[in-house]
Coordinates of C-alpha atoms in Angstrom, one line a residue:
X1 CA -4.2 -9.6 -68.2
X2 CA -1.1 -11.6 -68.8
X3 CA -1.1 -15.1 -70.2
X4 CA 0.8 -17.3 -69.6
X5 CA 2.8 -15.7 -66.7
X6 CA 5.9 -17.0 -65.1
X7 CA 6.2 -17.8 -61.4
X8 CA 6.9 -15.5 -58.5
X9 CA 6.1 -11.8 -58.5
X10 CA 5.1 -10.1 -61.7
X11 CA 8.0 -8.6 -63.7
X12 CA 8.5 -4.8 -63.7
X13 CA 8.8 -4.9 -67.5
X14 CA 7.3 -3.8 -69.8
X15 CA 6.0 -0.5 -68.4
X16 CA 2.6 0.8 -69.5
X17 CA 4.5 3.6 -71.4
X18 CA 6.5 1.0 -73.4
X19 CA 3.3 -0.9 -74.2
X20 CA 1.5 2.2 -75.3
X21 CA 4.2 3.1 -77.7
X22 CA 4.1 -0.3 -79.3
X23 CA 0.3 -0.3 -79.5
X24 CA 0.2 3.1 -81.1
X25 CA 2.5 2.0 -83.8
X26 CA 0.3 -1.1 -84.5
X27 CA -2.7 1.1 -84.7
X28 CA -1.0 3.3 -87.3
X29 CA 0.0 0.3 -89.4
X30 CA -3.3 -1.6 -89.2
X31 CA -6.0 1.0 -88.6
X32 CA -7.4 -1.2 -85.8
X33 CA -8.6 -0.1 -82.4
X34 CA -5.8 0.0 -79.7
X35 CA -7.9 -2.3 -77.6
X36 CA -7.4 -5.1 -80.2
X37 CA -3.6 -4.9 -80.0
X38 CA -1.8 -7.8 -78.2
X39 CA 1.8 -7.5 -77.2
X40 CA 4.5 -10.3 -76.9
X41 CA 7.0 -9.4 -74.2
X42 CA 10.2 -11.4 -74.8
X43 CA 13.0 -10.6 -72.3
X44 CA 16.7 -10.7 -72.8
X45 CA 18.6 -13.2 -70.6
X46 CA 21.8 -13.5 -68.7
X47 CA 23.7 -16.5 -67.4
X48 CA 25.5 -15.9 -64.1
X49 CA 27.2 -19.3 -64.0
X50 CA 27.8 -22.0 -66.6
X51 CA 30.1 -20.1 -69.0
X52 CA 31.0 -21.9 -72.3
X53 CA 29.8 -25.4 -71.1
X54 CA 26.4 -25.7 -72.7
X55 CA 27.9 -27.2 -75.9
X56 CA 29.5 -29.9 -73.8
X57 CA 26.3 -30.9 -72.1
X58 CA 27.0 -29.0 -68.9
X59 CA 24.6 -27.4 -66.5
X60 CA 24.1 -23.7 -66.9
X61 CA 22.2 -21.0 -64.9
X62 CA 19.9 -18.4 -66.4
X63 CA 17.6 -15.6 -65.6
X64 CA 15.8 -12.9 -67.7
X65 CA 16.1 -9.2 -67.2
X66 CA 13.6 -6.3 -67.4
X67 CA 14.7 -5.4 -70.9
X68 CA 13.8 -7.2 -74.1
X69 CA 11.8 -7.3 -77.4
X70 CA 8.2 -6.1 -77.7
X71 CA 6.1 -7.3 -80.6
X72 CA 2.7 -5.6 -80.9
X73 CA 0.3 -7.3 -83.3
X74 CA -3.3 -7.8 -84.4
X75 CA -4.6 -10.7 -86.5
X76 CA -4.6 -10.0 -90.2
X77 CA -7.8 -10.6 -92.2
X78 CA -6.2 -13.3 -94.2
X79 CA -2.8 -15.1 -94.4
X80 CA -0.7 -11.9 -95.0
X81 CA 2.0 -10.9 -92.6
X82 CA 2.8 -7.1 -92.5
X83 CA 5.7 -6.0 -90.2
X84 CA 7.5 -2.9 -89.3
X85 CA 10.6 -2.5 -87.0
X86 CA 11.6 0.1 -84.5
X87 CA 15.3 -0.4 -85.4
X88 CA 15.2 -1.1 -89.2
X89 CA 13.6 0.7 -92.1
X90 CA 11.0 -0.7 -94.5
X91 CA 7.9 -2.8 -94.4
X92 CA 8.0 -6.6 -94.7
X93 CA 5.1 -8.5 -96.4
X94 CA 4.7 -12.2 -97.0
X95 CA 2.0 -14.9 -96.5
X96 CA 2.0 -17.7 -93.9
X97 CA 0.6 -20.1 -96.5
X98 CA 3.7 -19.5 -98.7
X99 CA 6.2 -22.3 -98.3
X100 CA 9.3 -21.0 -96.5
X101 CA 12.7 -22.4 -97.5
X102 CA 15.9 -22.3 -95.4
X103 CA 18.3 -19.5 -96.1
X104 CA 21.3 -20.9 -98.0
X105 CA 23.7 -18.0 -97.6
X106 CA 24.2 -16.7 -94.1
X107 CA 24.9 -13.2 -95.3
X108 CA 21.3 -13.0 -96.5
X109 CA 19.9 -12.9 -93.0
X110 CA 18.0 -9.7 -92.3
X111 CA 15.6 -8.5 -89.6
X112 CA 12.6 -10.1 -91.4
X113 CA 14.3 -13.5 -91.6
X114 CA 13.2 -14.4 -88.0
X115 CA 9.6 -13.8 -88.9
X116 CA 9.9 -16.0 -92.0
X117 CA 11.8 -18.5 -89.9
X118 CA 9.0 -18.7 -87.3
X119 CA 6.6 -19.5 -90.1
X120 CA 9.0 -22.1 -91.5
X121 CA 9.4 -23.8 -88.0
X122 CA 5.7 -24.0 -87.5
X123 CA 5.1 -25.3 -91.1
X124 CA 7.8 -27.9 -90.7
X125 CA 6.2 -29.1 -87.4
X126 CA 2.9 -29.7 -89.2
X127 CA 1.0 -26.8 -87.9
X128 CA -1.7 -25.3 -90.2
X129 CA -1.3 -21.5 -90.4
X130 CA -4.2 -19.6 -91.8
X131 CA -3.9 -16.2 -90.2
X132 CA -1.1 -13.8 -90.5
X133 CA -0.3 -10.8 -88.3
X134 CA 0.1 -7.1 -88.7
X135 CA 2.8 -6.1 -86.3
X136 CA 5.4 -3.7 -85.0
X137 CA 8.6 -5.1 -83.3
X138 CA 11.0 -3.2 -81.2
X139 CA 14.1 -4.1 -79.2
X140 CA 16.3 -2.0 -77.1
X141 CA 18.7 0.2 -79.1
X142 CA 22.3 -0.8 -78.6
X143 CA 21.6 -4.1 -77.0
X144 CA 21.7 -6.3 -80.1
X145 CA 24.9 -8.4 -80.5
X146 CA 25.6 -7.9 -76.8
X147 CA 25.5 -11.5 -75.5
X148 CA 22.0 -11.1 -74.2
X149 CA 20.3 -13.5 -76.8
X150 CA 18.4 -10.8 -78.6
X151 CA 18.0 -13.0 -81.7
X152 CA 16.3 -15.8 -79.7
X153 CA 14.0 -13.2 -78.2
X154 CA 12.9 -12.0 -81.7
X155 CA 12.3 -15.6 -82.9
X156 CA 10.3 -16.5 -79.9
X157 CA 8.2 -13.3 -80.2
X158 CA 7.1 -14.2 -83.7
X159 CA 6.4 -17.8 -82.7
X160 CA 4.1 -16.7 -79.8
X161 CA 2.3 -14.1 -82.0
X162 CA 1.6 -16.6 -84.8
X163 CA 0.5 -19.2 -82.4
X164 CA -1.8 -16.7 -80.7
X165 CA -3.7 -15.7 -83.8
X166 CA -3.9 -19.2 -85.1
X167 CA -5.3 -20.6 -81.8
X168 CA -2.3 -22.9 -81.4
X169 CA -1.6 -24.0 -77.8
X170 CA 2.0 -25.0 -77.5
X171 CA 4.1 -25.6 -74.4
X172 CA 7.4 -23.8 -73.6
X173 CA 9.3 -27.0 -74.4
X174 CA 7.6 -27.1 -77.8
X175 CA 8.6 -23.5 -78.5
X176 CA 12.2 -24.2 -77.4
X177 CA 12.4 -26.8 -80.2
X178 CA 10.7 -24.5 -82.7
X179 CA 13.2 -21.7 -81.9
X180 CA 16.0 -24.1 -82.4
X181 CA 14.5 -25.0 -85.8
X182 CA 14.5 -21.3 -86.7
X183 CA 18.2 -20.9 -85.7
X184 CA 19.6 -24.3 -86.9
X185 CA 17.5 -25.3 -89.9
X186 CA 16.2 -22.0 -91.3
X187 CA 19.0 -19.6 -90.6
X188 CA 21.8 -22.2 -90.5
X189 CA 23.3 -21.1 -87.2
X190 CA 24.8 -23.4 -84.6
X191 CA 22.9 -22.3 -81.6
X192 CA 21.7 -24.6 -78.8
X193 CA 18.7 -24.6 -76.5
X194 CA 20.2 -22.4 -73.7
X195 CA 18.9 -19.1 -75.0
X196 CA 15.2 -20.1 -75.8
X197 CA 15.1 -22.2 -72.6
X198 CA 16.1 -19.1 -70.5
X199 CA 13.6 -16.8 -72.2
X200 CA 10.7 -19.3 -72.1
X201 CA 11.3 -21.0 -68.7
X202 CA 12.6 -18.3 -66.4
X203 CA 10.5 -17.2 -63.4
X204 CA 10.8 -14.0 -61.5
X205 CA 12.7 -14.6 -58.2
X206 CA 14.1 -17.9 -59.3
X207 CA 17.4 -19.0 -60.8
X208 CA 16.9 -21.5 -63.7
X209 CA 19.2 -24.4 -64.0
X210 CA 19.3 -26.0 -67.4
X211 CA 20.9 -29.4 -67.8
X212 CA 22.1 -29.2 -71.4
X213 CA 22.6 -33.0 -71.7
X214 CA 19.1 -33.9 -70.7
X215 CA 17.4 -30.6 -71.7
X216 CA 15.6 -30.7 -68.3
X217 CA 15.2 -27.4 -66.3
X218 CA 15.0 -27.0 -62.5
X219 CA 14.3 -23.9 -60.4
X220 CA 15.5 -22.5 -57.1
X221 CA 13.8 -19.6 -55.4
X222 CA 16.2 -17.0 -53.9
X223 CA 17.0 -17.8 -50.2
X224 CA 14.4 -20.6 -50.1
X225 CA 16.6 -22.4 -47.5
X226 CA 17.2 -19.3 -45.4
X227 CA 15.2 -18.6 -42.2
X228 CA 15.0 -14.9 -43.3
X229 CA 13.6 -15.2 -46.8
X230 CA 13.1 -12.0 -48.7
X231 CA 9.6 -10.7 -49.0
X232 CA 8.0 -11.9 -52.3
X233 CA 9.0 -9.7 -55.2
X234 CA 11.9 -7.9 -53.4
X235 CA 15.3 -9.1 -54.2
X236 CA 18.4 -7.6 -52.5
X237 CA 20.5 -7.3 -55.7
X238 CA 20.4 -5.8 -59.1
X239 CA 22.2 -6.6 -62.3
X240 CA 24.7 -4.3 -64.1
X241 CA 25.2 -4.6 -67.8
X242 CA 28.4 -2.7 -68.9
X243 CA 28.8 -2.3 -72.6
X244 CA 32.2 -2.5 -74.3
X245 CA 31.3 -0.7 -77.6
X246 CA 32.6 -3.7 -79.5
X247 CA 30.1 -4.9 -82.1
X248 CA 32.2 -6.9 -84.7
X249 CA 32.7 -10.6 -84.0
X250 CA 35.5 -11.7 -86.3
X251 CA 37.8 -13.1 -83.6
X252 CA 35.0 -15.3 -82.3
X253 CA 34.6 -17.0 -85.7
X254 CA 38.3 -17.9 -85.7
X255 CA 38.9 -18.4 -81.9
X256 CA 35.7 -19.5 -80.1
X257 CA 34.9 -22.3 -82.5
X258 CA 38.4 -23.6 -82.0
X259 CA 37.8 -23.7 -78.3
X260 CA 34.6 -25.8 -78.8
X261 CA 36.7 -28.2 -80.9
X262 CA 39.4 -28.4 -78.3
X263 CA 36.8 -29.3 -75.6
X264 CA 35.6 -32.2 -77.8
X265 CA 39.2 -33.2 -78.4
X266 CA 39.8 -33.2 -74.6
X267 CA 36.7 -35.4 -74.2
X268 CA 37.8 -37.8 -76.9
X269 CA 41.3 -38.2 -75.4
X270 CA 39.9 -38.9 -71.9
X271 CA 37.3 -41.3 -73.2
X272 CA 39.8 -43.1 -75.4
X273 CA 42.1 -43.6 -72.4
X274 CA 39.3 -45.7 -70.9
X275 CA 38.5 -47.5 -74.1
X276 CA 35.1 -45.8 -74.1
X277 CA 33.2 -44.9 -77.4
X278 CA 30.7 -42.4 -76.0
X279 CA 30.2 -39.2 -77.8
X280 CA 33.1 -36.8 -77.4
X281 CA 31.6 -34.3 -75.1
X282 CA 32.9 -33.5 -71.6
X283 CA 29.6 -34.3 -69.9
X284 CA 30.3 -38.0 -70.8
X285 CA 33.6 -37.9 -68.8
X286 CA 33.2 -38.7 -65.1
X287 CA 34.9 -36.0 -62.9
X288 CA 36.9 -38.7 -61.1
X289 CA 38.2 -40.0 -64.5
X290 CA 39.2 -36.4 -65.4
X291 CA 41.2 -36.0 -62.2
X292 CA 42.9 -39.3 -62.7
X293 CA 43.6 -38.9 -66.4
X294 CA 44.0 -35.2 -67.0
X295 CA 47.8 -35.6 -67.1
X296 CA 47.5 -37.1 -70.6
X297 CA 46.1 -33.9 -72.0
X298 CA 48.3 -31.3 -73.8
X299 CA 48.3 -27.8 -72.4
X300 CA 45.5 -26.3 -74.4
X301 CA 43.2 -29.3 -74.0
X302 CA 44.0 -29.4 -70.3
X303 CA 42.9 -25.7 -69.9
X304 CA 39.6 -26.3 -71.7
X305 CA 38.8 -29.4 -69.6
X306 CA 39.8 -27.6 -66.4
X307 CA 37.4 -24.8 -67.3
X308 CA 34.5 -27.2 -67.9
X309 CA 35.0 -29.3 -64.7
X310 CA 35.7 -26.3 -62.5
X311 CA 32.7 -24.4 -63.9
X312 CA 30.4 -27.4 -63.2
X313 CA 31.6 -27.3 -59.6
X314 CA 30.9 -23.5 -59.5
X315 CA 27.3 -24.2 -60.8
X316 CA 26.7 -26.7 -58.0
X317 CA 28.1 -24.3 -55.3
X318 CA 26.2 -21.4 -56.9
X319 CA 22.9 -23.4 -56.6
X320 CA 23.5 -23.8 -52.8
X321 CA 24.6 -20.2 -52.4
X322 CA 21.4 -18.9 -54.2
X323 CA 19.2 -21.2 -52.1
X324 CA 20.7 -19.8 -48.9
X325 CA 20.5 -16.2 -50.1
X326 CA 24.3 -15.9 -49.8
X327 CA 25.1 -13.2 -52.4
X328 CA 28.7 -12.8 -51.3
X329 CA 29.5 -16.5 -52.2
X330 CA 27.4 -16.3 -55.3
X331 CA 29.3 -13.2 -56.4
X332 CA 32.7 -14.8 -55.7
X333 CA 31.7 -17.8 -57.9
X334 CA 30.6 -15.5 -60.7
X335 CA 33.9 -13.7 -60.6
X336 CA 35.8 -17.0 -60.5
X337 CA 33.8 -18.1 -63.6
X338 CA 34.9 -14.9 -65.3
X339 CA 38.5 -15.4 -64.4
X340 CA 38.4 -19.0 -65.7
X341 CA 37.0 -17.8 -69.0
X342 CA 40.1 -15.7 -69.4
X343 CA 42.8 -18.1 -68.0
X344 CA 41.5 -21.5 -68.8
X345 CA 39.1 -21.0 -71.7
X346 CA 41.3 -18.2 -73.0
X347 CA 38.5 -16.1 -74.5
X348 CA 37.8 -12.4 -74.2
X349 CA 39.2 -9.4 -76.0
X350 CA 41.5 -6.9 -74.4
X351 CA 38.7 -4.4 -74.0
X352 CA 36.3 -6.9 -72.5
X353 CA 38.9 -8.0 -70.0
X354 CA 39.5 -4.4 -69.0
X355 CA 35.7 -3.9 -68.5
X356 CA 35.5 -7.1 -66.4
X357 CA 38.4 -5.9 -64.2
X358 CA 36.8 -2.5 -63.7
X359 CA 33.6 -4.1 -62.6
X360 CA 35.4 -6.1 -60.0
X361 CA 36.6 -2.8 -58.4
X362 CA 33.3 -1.0 -58.5
X363 CA 31.5 -0.2 -55.2
X364 CA 28.9 -2.8 -54.3
X365 CA 29.7 -5.2 -57.0
X366 CA 29.6 -8.8 -55.7
X367 CA 30.8 -10.6 -58.8
X368 CA 31.2 -10.1 -62.6
X369 CA 31.9 -12.0 -65.8
X370 CA 31.5 -11.8 -69.6
X371 CA 27.9 -12.0 -71.0
X372 CA 28.5 -14.3 -73.9
X373 CA 31.8 -15.4 -75.4
X374 CA 33.7 -12.3 -74.3
X375 CA 34.8 -11.0 -77.7
X376 CA 32.2 -8.2 -77.9
X377 CA 29.0 -6.9 -76.3
X378 CA 28.9 -6.5 -72.5
X379 CA 29.9 -7.8 -69.1
X380 CA 27.4 -8.5 -66.4
X381 CA 27.7 -8.0 -62.6
X382 CA 25.7 -8.8 -59.5
X383 CA 25.5 -5.7 -57.4
X384 CA 24.0 -4.7 -54.1
X385 CA 20.7 -2.9 -54.7
X386 CA 21.5 0.2 -52.8
X387 CA 24.8 0.7 -54.5
X388 CA 23.8 0.0 -58.1
X389 CA 23.8 3.6 -59.3
X390 CA 27.1 4.3 -57.6
X391 CA 28.6 1.3 -59.2
X392 CA 27.2 2.2 -62.7
X393 CA 28.7 5.7 -62.4
X394 CA 32.1 4.3 -61.4
X395 CA 32.2 1.8 -64.2
X396 CA 31.1 4.3 -66.8
X397 CA 33.8 6.8 -65.8
X398 CA 36.7 4.3 -65.5
X399 CA 35.9 2.5 -68.8
X400 CA 35.7 5.8 -70.6
X401 CA 39.3 6.5 -69.3
X402 CA 40.4 3.2 -70.6
X403 CA 38.6 3.2 -74.0
X404 CA 37.5 6.7 -74.8
X405 CA 37.0 6.0 -78.6
X406 CA 34.8 2.9 -78.0
X407 CA 32.8 4.7 -75.3
X408 CA 32.1 7.6 -77.6
X409 CA 30.2 5.3 -80.0
X410 CA 27.8 4.1 -77.2
X411 CA 24.7 6.2 -76.4
X412 CA 25.2 7.9 -73.0
X413 CA 22.1 6.1 -71.6
X414 CA 23.3 2.7 -72.8
X415 CA 26.9 2.6 -71.5
X416 CA 25.9 0.9 -68.2
X417 CA 22.4 -0.3 -67.5
X418 CA 21.0 -1.1 -64.0
X419 CA 18.6 -4.0 -64.5
X420 CA 16.4 -6.3 -62.4
X421 CA 15.5 -9.9 -62.8
X422 CA 12.6 -10.5 -65.2
X423 CA 10.0 -13.1 -66.0
X424 CA 9.3 -15.5 -68.9
X425 CA 8.1 -14.5 -72.4
X426 CA 4.4 -14.0 -72.5
X427 CA 1.5 -12.5 -74.5
X428 CA -0.1 -9.4 -72.9
X429 CA -3.7 -8.7 -73.8
X430 CA -5.6 -5.4 -73.2
X431 CA -7.7 -5.7 -70.0

């Protein structure tokens, strides 16, 4: 039994084997019967279109994949939280009735911080927590820091588990704001609502469109306007995730934040030209005003603004292509988004650009772009289902030729993953 489930056909993740591994670990930690163990399945997400425009109030697309974070848990007998991790050593213990205070030094963030952050967010929202959890959490080795929102998946997993054992019934919209509280207020990170929205609102078979200005989602089912709709649960494409081997993020802290600032400066300049005092974000600039006034922008600001407005057009065209089931056009738009990230937004490391270009040449690949900012992690591609394995082999071979040292650091089974669309985060109970 799964509650609450997303729309469309049930996700193929997690498998019974994956669930059994998590349940066995919880049994070892807690001494409880396996039938008492509940599991939160929190998927990772990708964004095919809408690159780098969420912070400017743009519209972004999202879907989850059939990989993610699993948190097995049972209610504790009191307020104590006891946690172990599949990726990190040690046991974490604290109480949900202890007052949690925000982390003051970002370097102090550890794997247990997200659990404490979930308690903090719920406490801060006035929820009475009396029960803790005994749990075991596990992500996918090698997929952290890859531009797939693994940190948001962890935070949401803890929220859903704590709400479950404390009989709290909260909506996905509530949990989006609670996860934002974990990231912004407790951890001191500058993350928006895109990641938790994708994880909590995605539905299998649908592409989620998130308006980051209004925080309102909408959904389009694949080929819903086509006369030859796909049978329910069978989508004619798969998703490739190709990993660069880059884990460190120093360039982003220097470069990406500057690009966000430049977008705001472009918005300020365009709005000032009209004598307008609206907030300096590009979503407040009418596209017609941009076309008429873009000549006033210096070269860098002009490039950032061009990326924003061209990406918004790609999102609109992508919505139509998805609704028609036109994967060729959708793929071309995804690739154009990737190219604009490089040329107009000027992000992406040399290695990530190499990986992007290799993906574009792979057999069956319809479109590709960075997953995330482009300085580390992975690239994503939309690929024809029957050529996915062929494409994965090609990308793995060609990228190893280009970057043998980086590839040697990636586990062989994690260099290129063939994924399928997933469903929303949910709690799985034993039937």
